[in-house]
PDB file of N, CA and C in Angstrom:
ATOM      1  N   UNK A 428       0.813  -1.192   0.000  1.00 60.00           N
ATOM      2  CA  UNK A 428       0.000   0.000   0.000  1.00 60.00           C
ATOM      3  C   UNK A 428       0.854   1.252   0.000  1.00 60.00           C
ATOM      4  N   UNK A 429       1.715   1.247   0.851  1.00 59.00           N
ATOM      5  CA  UNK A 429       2.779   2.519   1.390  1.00 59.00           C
ATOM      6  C   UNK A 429       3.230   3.124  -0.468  1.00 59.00           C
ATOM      7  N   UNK A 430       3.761   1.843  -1.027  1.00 59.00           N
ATOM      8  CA  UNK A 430       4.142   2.402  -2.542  1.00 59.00           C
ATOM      9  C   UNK A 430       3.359   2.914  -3.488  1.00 59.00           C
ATOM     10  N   UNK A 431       2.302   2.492  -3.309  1.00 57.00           N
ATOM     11  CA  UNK A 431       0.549   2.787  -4.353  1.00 57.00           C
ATOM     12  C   UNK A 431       0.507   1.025  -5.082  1.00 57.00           C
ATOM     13  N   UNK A 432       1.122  -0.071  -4.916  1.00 58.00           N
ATOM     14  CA  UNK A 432       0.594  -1.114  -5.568  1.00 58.00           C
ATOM     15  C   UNK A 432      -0.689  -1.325  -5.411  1.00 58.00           C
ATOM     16  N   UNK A 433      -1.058  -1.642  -3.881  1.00 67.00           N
ATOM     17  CA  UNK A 433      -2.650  -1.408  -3.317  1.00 67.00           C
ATOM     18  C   UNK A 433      -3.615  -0.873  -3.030  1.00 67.00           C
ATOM     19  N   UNK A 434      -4.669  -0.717  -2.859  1.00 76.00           N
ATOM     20  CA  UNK A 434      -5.533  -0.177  -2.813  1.00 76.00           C
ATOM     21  C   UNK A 434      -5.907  -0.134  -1.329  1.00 76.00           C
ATOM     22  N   UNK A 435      -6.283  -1.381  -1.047  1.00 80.00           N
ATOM     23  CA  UNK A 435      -7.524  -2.017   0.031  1.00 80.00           C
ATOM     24  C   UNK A 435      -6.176  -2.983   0.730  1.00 80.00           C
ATOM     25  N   UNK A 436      -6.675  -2.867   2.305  1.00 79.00           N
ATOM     26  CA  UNK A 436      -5.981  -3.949   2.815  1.00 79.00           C
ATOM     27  C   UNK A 436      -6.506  -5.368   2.714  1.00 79.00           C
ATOM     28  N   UNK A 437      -5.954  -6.697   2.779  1.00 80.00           N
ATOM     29  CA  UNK A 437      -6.636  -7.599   2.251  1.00 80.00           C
ATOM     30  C   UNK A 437      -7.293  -8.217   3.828  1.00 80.00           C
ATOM     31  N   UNK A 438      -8.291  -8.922   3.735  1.00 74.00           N
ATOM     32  CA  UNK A 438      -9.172  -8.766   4.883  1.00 74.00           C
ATOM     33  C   UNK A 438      -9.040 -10.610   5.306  1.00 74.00           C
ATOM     34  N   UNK A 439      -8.409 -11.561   4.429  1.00 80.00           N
ATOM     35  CA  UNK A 439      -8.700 -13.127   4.781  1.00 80.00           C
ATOM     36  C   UNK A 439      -7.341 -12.903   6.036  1.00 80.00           C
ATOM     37  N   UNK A 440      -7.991 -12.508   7.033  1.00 82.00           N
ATOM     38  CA  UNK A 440      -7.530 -12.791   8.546  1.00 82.00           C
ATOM     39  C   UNK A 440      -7.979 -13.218   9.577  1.00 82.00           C
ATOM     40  N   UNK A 441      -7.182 -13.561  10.871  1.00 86.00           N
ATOM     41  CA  UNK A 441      -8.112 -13.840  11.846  1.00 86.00           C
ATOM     42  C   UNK A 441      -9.264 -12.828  12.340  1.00 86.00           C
ATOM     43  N   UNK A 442     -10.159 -12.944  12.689  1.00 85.00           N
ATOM     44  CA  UNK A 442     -11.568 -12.202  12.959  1.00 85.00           C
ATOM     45  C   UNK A 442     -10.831 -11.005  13.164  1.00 85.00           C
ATOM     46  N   UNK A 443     -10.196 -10.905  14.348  1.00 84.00           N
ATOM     47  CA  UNK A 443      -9.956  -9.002  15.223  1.00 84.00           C
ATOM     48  C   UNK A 443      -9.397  -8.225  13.783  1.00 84.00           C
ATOM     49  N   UNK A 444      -7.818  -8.816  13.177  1.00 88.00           N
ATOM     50  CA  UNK A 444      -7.733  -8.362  12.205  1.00 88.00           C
ATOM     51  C   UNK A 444      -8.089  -8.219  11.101  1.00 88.00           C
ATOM     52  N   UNK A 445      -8.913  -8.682  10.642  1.00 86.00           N
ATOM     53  CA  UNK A 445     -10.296  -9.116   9.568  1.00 86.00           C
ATOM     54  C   UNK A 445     -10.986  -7.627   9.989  1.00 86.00           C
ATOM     55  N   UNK A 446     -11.276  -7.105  11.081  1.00 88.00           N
ATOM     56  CA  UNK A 446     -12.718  -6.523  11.340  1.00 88.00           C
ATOM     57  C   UNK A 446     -11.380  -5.212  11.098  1.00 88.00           C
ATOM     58  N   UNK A 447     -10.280  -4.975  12.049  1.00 90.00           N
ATOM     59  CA  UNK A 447      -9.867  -3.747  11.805  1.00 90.00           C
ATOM     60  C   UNK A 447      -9.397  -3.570  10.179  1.00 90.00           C
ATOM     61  N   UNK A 448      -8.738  -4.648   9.552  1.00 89.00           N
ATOM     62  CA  UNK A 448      -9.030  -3.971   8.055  1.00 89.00           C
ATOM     63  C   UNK A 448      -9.727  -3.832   6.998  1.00 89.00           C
ATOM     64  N   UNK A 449     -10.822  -4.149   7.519  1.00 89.00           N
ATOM     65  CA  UNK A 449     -12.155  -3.865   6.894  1.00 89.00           C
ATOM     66  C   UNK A 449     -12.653  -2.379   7.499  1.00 89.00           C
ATOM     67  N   UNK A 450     -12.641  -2.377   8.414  1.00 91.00           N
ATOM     68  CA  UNK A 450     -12.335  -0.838   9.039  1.00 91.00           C
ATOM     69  C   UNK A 450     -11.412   0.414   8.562  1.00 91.00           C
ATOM     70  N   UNK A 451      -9.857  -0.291   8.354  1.00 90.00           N
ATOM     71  CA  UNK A 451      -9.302   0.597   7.684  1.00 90.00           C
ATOM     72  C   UNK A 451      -9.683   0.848   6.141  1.00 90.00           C
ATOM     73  N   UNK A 452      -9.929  -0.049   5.484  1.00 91.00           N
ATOM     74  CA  UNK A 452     -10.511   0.025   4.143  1.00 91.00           C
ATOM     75  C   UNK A 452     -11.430   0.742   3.979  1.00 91.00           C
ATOM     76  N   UNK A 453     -12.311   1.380   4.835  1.00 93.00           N
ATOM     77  CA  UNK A 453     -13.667   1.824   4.644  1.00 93.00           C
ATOM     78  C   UNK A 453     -13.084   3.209   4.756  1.00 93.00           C
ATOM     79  N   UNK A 454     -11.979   3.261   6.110  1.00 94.00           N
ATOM     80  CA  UNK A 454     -11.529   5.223   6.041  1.00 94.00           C
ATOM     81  C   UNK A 454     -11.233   5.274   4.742  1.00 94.00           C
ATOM     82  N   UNK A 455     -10.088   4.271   4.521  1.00 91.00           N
ATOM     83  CA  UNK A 455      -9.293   4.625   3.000  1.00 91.00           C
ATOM     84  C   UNK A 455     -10.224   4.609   1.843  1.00 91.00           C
ATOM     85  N   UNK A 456     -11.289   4.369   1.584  1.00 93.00           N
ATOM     86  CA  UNK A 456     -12.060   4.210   1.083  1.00 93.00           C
ATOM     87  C   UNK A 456     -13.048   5.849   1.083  1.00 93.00           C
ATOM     88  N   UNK A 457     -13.436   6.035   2.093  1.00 94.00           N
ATOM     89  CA  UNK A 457     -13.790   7.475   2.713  1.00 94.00           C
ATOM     90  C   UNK A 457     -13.288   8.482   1.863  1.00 94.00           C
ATOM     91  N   UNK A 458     -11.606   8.313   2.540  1.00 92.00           N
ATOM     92  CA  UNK A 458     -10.712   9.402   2.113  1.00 92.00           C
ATOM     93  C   UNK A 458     -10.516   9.398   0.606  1.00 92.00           C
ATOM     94  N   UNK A 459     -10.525   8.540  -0.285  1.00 88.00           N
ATOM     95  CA  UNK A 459     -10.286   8.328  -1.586  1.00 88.00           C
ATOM     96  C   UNK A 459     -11.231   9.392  -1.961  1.00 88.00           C
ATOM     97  N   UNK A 460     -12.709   8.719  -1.788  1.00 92.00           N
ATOM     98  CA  UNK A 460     -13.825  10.102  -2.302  1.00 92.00           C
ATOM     99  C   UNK A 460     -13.711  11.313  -2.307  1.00 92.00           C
ATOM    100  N   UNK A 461     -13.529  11.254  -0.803  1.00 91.00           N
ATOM    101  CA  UNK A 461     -13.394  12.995  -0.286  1.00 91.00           C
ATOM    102  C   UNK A 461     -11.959  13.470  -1.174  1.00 91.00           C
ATOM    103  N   UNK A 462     -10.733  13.038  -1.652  1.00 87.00           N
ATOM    104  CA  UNK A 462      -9.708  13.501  -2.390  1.00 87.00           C
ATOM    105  C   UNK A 462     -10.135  13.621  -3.879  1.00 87.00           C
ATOM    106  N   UNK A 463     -11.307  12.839  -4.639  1.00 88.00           N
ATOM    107  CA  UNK A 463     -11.666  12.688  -5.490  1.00 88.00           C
ATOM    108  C   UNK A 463     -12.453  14.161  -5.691  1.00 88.00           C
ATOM    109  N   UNK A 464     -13.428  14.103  -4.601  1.00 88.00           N
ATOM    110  CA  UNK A 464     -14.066  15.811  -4.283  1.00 88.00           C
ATOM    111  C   UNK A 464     -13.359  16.863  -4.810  1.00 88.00           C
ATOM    112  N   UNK A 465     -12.574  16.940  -4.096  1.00 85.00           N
ATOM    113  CA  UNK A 465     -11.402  17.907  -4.011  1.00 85.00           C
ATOM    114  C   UNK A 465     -10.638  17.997  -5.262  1.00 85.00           C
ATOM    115  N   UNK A 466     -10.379  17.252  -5.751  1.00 84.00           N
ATOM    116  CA  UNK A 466      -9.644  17.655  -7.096  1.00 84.00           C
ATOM    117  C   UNK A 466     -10.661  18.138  -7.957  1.00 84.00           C
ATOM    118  N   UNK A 467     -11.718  17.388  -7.784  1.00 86.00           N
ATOM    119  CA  UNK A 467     -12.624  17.235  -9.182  1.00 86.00           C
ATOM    120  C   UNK A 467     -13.162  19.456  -8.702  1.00 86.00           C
ATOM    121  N   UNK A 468     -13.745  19.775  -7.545  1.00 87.00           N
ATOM    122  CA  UNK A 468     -13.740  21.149  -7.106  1.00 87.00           C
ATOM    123  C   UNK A 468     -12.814  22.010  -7.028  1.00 87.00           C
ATOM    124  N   UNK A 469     -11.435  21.661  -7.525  1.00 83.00           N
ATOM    125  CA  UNK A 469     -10.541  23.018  -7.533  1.00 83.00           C
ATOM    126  C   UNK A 469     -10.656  22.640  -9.370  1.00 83.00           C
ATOM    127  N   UNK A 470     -10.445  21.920  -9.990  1.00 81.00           N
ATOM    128  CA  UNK A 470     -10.773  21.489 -11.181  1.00 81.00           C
ATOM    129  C   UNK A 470     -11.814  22.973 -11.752  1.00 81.00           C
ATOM    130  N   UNK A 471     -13.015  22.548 -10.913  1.00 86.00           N
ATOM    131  CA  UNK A 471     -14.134  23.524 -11.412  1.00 86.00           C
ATOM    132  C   UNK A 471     -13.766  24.933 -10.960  1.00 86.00           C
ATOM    133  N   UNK A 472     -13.369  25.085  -9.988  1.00 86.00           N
ATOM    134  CA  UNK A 472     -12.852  26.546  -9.575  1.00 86.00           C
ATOM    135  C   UNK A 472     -11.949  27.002 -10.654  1.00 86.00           C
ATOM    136  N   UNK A 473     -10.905  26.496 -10.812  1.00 82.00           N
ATOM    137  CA  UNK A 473     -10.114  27.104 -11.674  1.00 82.00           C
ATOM    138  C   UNK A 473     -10.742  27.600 -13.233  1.00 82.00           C
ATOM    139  N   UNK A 474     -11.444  26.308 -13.850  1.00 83.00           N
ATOM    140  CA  UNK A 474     -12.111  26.883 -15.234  1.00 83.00           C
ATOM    141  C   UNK A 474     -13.196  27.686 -15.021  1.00 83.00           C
ATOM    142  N   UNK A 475     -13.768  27.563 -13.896  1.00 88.00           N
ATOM    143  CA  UNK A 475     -14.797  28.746 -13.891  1.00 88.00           C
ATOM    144  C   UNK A 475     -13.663  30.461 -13.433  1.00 88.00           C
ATOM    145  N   UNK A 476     -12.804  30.656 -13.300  1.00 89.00           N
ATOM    146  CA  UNK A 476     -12.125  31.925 -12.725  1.00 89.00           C
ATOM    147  C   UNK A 476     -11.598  31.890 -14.455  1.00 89.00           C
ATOM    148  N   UNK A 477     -11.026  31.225 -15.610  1.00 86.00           N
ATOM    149  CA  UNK A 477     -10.306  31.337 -16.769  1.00 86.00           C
ATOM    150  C   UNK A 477     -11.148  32.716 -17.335  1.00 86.00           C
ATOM    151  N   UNK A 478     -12.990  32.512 -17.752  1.00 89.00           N
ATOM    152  CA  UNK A 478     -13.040  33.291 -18.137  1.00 89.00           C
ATOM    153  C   UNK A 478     -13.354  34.508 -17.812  1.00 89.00           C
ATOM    154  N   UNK A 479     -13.720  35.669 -16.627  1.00 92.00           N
ATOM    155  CA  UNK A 479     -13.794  36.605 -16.249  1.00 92.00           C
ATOM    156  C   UNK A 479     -12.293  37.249 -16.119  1.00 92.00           C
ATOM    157  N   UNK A 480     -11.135  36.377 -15.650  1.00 91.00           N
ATOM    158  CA  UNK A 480      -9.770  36.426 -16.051  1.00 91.00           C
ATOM    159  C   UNK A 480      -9.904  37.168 -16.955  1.00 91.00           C
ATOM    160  N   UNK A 481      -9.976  36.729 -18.513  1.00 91.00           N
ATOM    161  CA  UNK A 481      -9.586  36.925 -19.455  1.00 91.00           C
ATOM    162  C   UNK A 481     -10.542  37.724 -20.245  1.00 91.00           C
ATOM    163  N   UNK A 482     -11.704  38.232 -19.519  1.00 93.00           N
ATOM    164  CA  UNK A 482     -12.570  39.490 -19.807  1.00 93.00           C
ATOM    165  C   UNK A 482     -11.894  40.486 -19.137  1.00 93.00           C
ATOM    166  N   UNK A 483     -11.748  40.315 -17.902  1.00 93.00           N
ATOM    167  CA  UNK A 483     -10.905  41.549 -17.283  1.00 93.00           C
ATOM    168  C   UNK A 483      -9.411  41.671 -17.519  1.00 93.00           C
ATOM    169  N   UNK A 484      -8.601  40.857 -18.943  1.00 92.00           N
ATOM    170  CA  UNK A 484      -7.408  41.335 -19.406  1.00 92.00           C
ATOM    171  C   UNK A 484      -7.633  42.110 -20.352  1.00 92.00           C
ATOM    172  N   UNK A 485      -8.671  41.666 -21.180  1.00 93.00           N
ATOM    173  CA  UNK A 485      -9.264  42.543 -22.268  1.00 93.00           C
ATOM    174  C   UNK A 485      -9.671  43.902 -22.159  1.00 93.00           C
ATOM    175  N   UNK A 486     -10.342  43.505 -20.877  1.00 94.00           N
ATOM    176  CA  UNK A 486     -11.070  45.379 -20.522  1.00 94.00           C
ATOM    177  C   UNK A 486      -9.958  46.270 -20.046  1.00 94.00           C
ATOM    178  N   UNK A 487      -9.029  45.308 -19.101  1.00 93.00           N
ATOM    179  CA  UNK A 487      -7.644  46.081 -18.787  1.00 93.00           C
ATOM    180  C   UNK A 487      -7.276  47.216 -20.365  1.00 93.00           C
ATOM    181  N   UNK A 488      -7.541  47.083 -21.304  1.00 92.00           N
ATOM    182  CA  UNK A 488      -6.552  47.328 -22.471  1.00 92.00           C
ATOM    183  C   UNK A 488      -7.523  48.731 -22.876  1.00 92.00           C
ATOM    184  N   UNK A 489      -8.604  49.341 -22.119  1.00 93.00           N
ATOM    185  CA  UNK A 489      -8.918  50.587 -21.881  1.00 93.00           C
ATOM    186  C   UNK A 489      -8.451  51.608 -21.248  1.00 93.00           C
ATOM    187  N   UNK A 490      -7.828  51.073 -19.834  1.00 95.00           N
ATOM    188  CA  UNK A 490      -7.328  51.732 -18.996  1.00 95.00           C
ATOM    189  C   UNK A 490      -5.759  52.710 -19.486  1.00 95.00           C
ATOM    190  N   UNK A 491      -5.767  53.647 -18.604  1.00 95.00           N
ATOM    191  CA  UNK A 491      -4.292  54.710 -18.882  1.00 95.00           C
ATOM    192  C   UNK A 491      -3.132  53.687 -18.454  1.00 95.00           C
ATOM    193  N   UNK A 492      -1.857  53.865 -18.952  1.00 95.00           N
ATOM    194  CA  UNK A 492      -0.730  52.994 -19.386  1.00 95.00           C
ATOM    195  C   UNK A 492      -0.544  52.694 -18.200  1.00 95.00           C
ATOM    196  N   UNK A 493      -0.463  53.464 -17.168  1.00 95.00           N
ATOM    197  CA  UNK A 493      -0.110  52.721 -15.157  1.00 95.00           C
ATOM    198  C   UNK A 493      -0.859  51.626 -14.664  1.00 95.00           C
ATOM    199  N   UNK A 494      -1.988  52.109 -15.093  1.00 94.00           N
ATOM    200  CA  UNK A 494      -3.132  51.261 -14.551  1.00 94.00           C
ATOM    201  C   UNK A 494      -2.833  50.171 -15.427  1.00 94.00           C
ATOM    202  N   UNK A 495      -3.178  50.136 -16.437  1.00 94.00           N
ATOM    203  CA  UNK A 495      -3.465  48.761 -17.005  1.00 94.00           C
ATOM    204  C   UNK A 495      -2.443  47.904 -16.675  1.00 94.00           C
ATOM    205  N   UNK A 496      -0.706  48.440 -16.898  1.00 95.00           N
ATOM    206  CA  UNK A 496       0.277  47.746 -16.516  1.00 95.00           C
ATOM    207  C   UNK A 496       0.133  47.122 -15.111  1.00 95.00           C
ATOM    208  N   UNK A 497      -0.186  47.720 -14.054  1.00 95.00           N
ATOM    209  CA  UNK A 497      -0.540  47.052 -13.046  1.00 95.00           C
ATOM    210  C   UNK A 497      -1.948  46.113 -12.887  1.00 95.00           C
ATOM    211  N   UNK A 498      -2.809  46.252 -13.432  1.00 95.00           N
ATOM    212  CA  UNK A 498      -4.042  45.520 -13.386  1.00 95.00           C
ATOM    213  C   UNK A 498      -3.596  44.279 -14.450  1.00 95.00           C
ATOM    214  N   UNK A 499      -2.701  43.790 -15.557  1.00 94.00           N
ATOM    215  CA  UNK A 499      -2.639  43.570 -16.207  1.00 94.00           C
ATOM    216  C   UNK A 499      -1.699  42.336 -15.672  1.00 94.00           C
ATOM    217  N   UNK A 500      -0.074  42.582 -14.790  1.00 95.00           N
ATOM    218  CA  UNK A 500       0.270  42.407 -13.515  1.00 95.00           C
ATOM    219  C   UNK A 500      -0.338  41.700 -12.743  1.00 95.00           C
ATOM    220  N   UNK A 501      -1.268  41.582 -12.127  1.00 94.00           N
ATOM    221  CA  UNK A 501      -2.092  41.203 -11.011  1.00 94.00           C
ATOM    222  C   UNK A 501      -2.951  39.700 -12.160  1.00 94.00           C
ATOM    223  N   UNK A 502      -3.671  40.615 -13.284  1.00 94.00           N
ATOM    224  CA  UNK A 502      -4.399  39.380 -13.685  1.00 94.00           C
ATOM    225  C   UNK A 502      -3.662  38.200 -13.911  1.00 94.00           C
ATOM    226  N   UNK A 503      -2.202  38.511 -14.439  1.00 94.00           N
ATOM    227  CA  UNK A 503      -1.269  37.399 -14.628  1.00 94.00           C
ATOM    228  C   UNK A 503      -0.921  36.502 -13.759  1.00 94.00           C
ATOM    229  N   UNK A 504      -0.713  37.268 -13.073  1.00 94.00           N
ATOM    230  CA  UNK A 504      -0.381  36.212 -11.397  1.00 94.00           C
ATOM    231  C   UNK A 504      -2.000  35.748 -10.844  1.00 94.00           C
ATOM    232  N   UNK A 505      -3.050  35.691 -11.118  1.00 92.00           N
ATOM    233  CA  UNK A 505      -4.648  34.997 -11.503  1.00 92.00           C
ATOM    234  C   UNK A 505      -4.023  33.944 -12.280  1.00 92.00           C
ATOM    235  N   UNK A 506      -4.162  34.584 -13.145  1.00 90.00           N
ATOM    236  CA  UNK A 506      -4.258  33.411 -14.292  1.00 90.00           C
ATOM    237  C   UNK A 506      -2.930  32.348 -14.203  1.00 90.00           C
ATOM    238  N   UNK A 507      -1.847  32.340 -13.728  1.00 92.00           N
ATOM    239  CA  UNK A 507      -0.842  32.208 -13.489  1.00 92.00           C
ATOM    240  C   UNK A 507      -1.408  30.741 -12.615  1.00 92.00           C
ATOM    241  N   UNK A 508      -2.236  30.979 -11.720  1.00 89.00           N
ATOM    242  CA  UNK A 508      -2.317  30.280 -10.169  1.00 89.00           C
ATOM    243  C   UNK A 508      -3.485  30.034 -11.140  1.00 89.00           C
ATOM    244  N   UNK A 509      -4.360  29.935 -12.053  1.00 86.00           N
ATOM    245  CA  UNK A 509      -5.467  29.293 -12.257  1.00 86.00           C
ATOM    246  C   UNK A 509      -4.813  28.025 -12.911  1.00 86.00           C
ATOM    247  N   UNK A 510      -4.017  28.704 -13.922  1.00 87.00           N
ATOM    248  CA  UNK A 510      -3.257  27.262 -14.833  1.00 87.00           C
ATOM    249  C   UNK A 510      -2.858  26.194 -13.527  1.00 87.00           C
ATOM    250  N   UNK A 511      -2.220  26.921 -12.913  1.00 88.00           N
ATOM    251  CA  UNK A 511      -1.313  25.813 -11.890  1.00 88.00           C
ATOM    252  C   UNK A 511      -2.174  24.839 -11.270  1.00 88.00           C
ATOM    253  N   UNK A 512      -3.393  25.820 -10.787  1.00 82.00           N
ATOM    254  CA  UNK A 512      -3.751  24.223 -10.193  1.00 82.00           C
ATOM    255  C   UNK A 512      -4.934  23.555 -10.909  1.00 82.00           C
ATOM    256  N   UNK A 513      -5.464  24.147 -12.389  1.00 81.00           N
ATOM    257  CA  UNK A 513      -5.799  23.372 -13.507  1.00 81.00           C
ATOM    258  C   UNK A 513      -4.911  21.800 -13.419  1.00 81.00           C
ATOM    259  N   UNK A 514      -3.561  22.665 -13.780  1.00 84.00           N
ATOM    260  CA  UNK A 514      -2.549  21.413 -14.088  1.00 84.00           C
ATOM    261  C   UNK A 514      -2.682  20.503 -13.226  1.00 84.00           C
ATOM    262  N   UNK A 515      -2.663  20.869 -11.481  1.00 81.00           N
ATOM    263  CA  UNK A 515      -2.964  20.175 -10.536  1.00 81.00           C
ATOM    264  C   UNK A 515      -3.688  19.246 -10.652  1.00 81.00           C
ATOM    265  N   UNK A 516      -4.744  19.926 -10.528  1.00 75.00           N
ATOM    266  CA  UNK A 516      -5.893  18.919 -10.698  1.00 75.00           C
ATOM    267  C   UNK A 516      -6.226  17.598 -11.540  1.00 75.00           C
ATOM    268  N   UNK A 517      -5.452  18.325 -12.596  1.00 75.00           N
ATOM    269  CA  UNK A 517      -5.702  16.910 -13.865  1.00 75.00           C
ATOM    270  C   UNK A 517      -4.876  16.133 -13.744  1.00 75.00           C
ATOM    271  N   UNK A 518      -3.679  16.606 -13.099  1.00 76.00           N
ATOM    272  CA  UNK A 518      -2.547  15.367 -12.840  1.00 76.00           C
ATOM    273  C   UNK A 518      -2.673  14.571 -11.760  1.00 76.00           C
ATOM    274  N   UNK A 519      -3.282  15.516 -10.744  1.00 69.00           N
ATOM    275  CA  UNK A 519      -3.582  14.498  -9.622  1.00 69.00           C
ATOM    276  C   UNK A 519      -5.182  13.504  -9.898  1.00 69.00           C
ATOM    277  N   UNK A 520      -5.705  14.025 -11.084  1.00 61.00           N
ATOM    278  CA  UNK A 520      -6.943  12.657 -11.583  1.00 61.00           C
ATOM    279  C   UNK A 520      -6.378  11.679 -12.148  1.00 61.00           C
ATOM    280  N   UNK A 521      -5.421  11.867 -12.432  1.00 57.00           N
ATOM    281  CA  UNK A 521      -4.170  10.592 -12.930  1.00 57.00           C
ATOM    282  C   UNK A 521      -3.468   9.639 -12.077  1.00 57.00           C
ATOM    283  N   UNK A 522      -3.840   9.914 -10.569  1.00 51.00           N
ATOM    284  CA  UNK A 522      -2.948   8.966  -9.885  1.00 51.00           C
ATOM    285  C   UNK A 522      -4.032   8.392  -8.815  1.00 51.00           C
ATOM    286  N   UNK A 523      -3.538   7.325  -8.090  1.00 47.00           N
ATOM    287  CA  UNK A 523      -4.111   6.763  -7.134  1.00 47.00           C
ATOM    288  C   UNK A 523      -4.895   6.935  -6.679  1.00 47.00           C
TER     289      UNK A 523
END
């Protein structure tokens, strides 16, 4: 398990240990979902922030040369941290 070969602990044991890893299987089991949650919701966070991002780089390109350079600045480092944990997300739907 420790390496990712396994999944589930295997349960043909004597009863006590039988019952606790059927027990542990069920947290790990738990926790799998709830990590599944979680990726799959920063997933959606991030593509839902891409496009108002990239309306407000566009509208940036009204503004006087200070401003926009700084608003322009700021959206990058957005969009910057949206890619990243885009990337996140999809790479971590790729593993275990």
């Amino acid at each position: 398990m420790e390496n990712g070969d396994a999944e589930r602990l295997g349960t043909r044991l004597p009863a006590e240990l039988g019952r606790l890893a059927g027990a542990m299987n069920a947290v790990l089991e738990r926790d799998r979902r709830r990590l599944e949650r979680a990726r799959h919701a920063a997933g959606n966070l991030a593509h839902a922030l891409k496009t108002p991002v990239s309306v407000l780089t566009t509208l940036a390109d009204g503004f006087p040369e200070d401003s926009r350079r700084r608003l322009k600045g700021e959206l990058t480092r957005i969009d910057d941290a949206v890619r990243h944990h885009l990337a996140r997300a999809s790479a971590a739907g790729d593993g275990p």
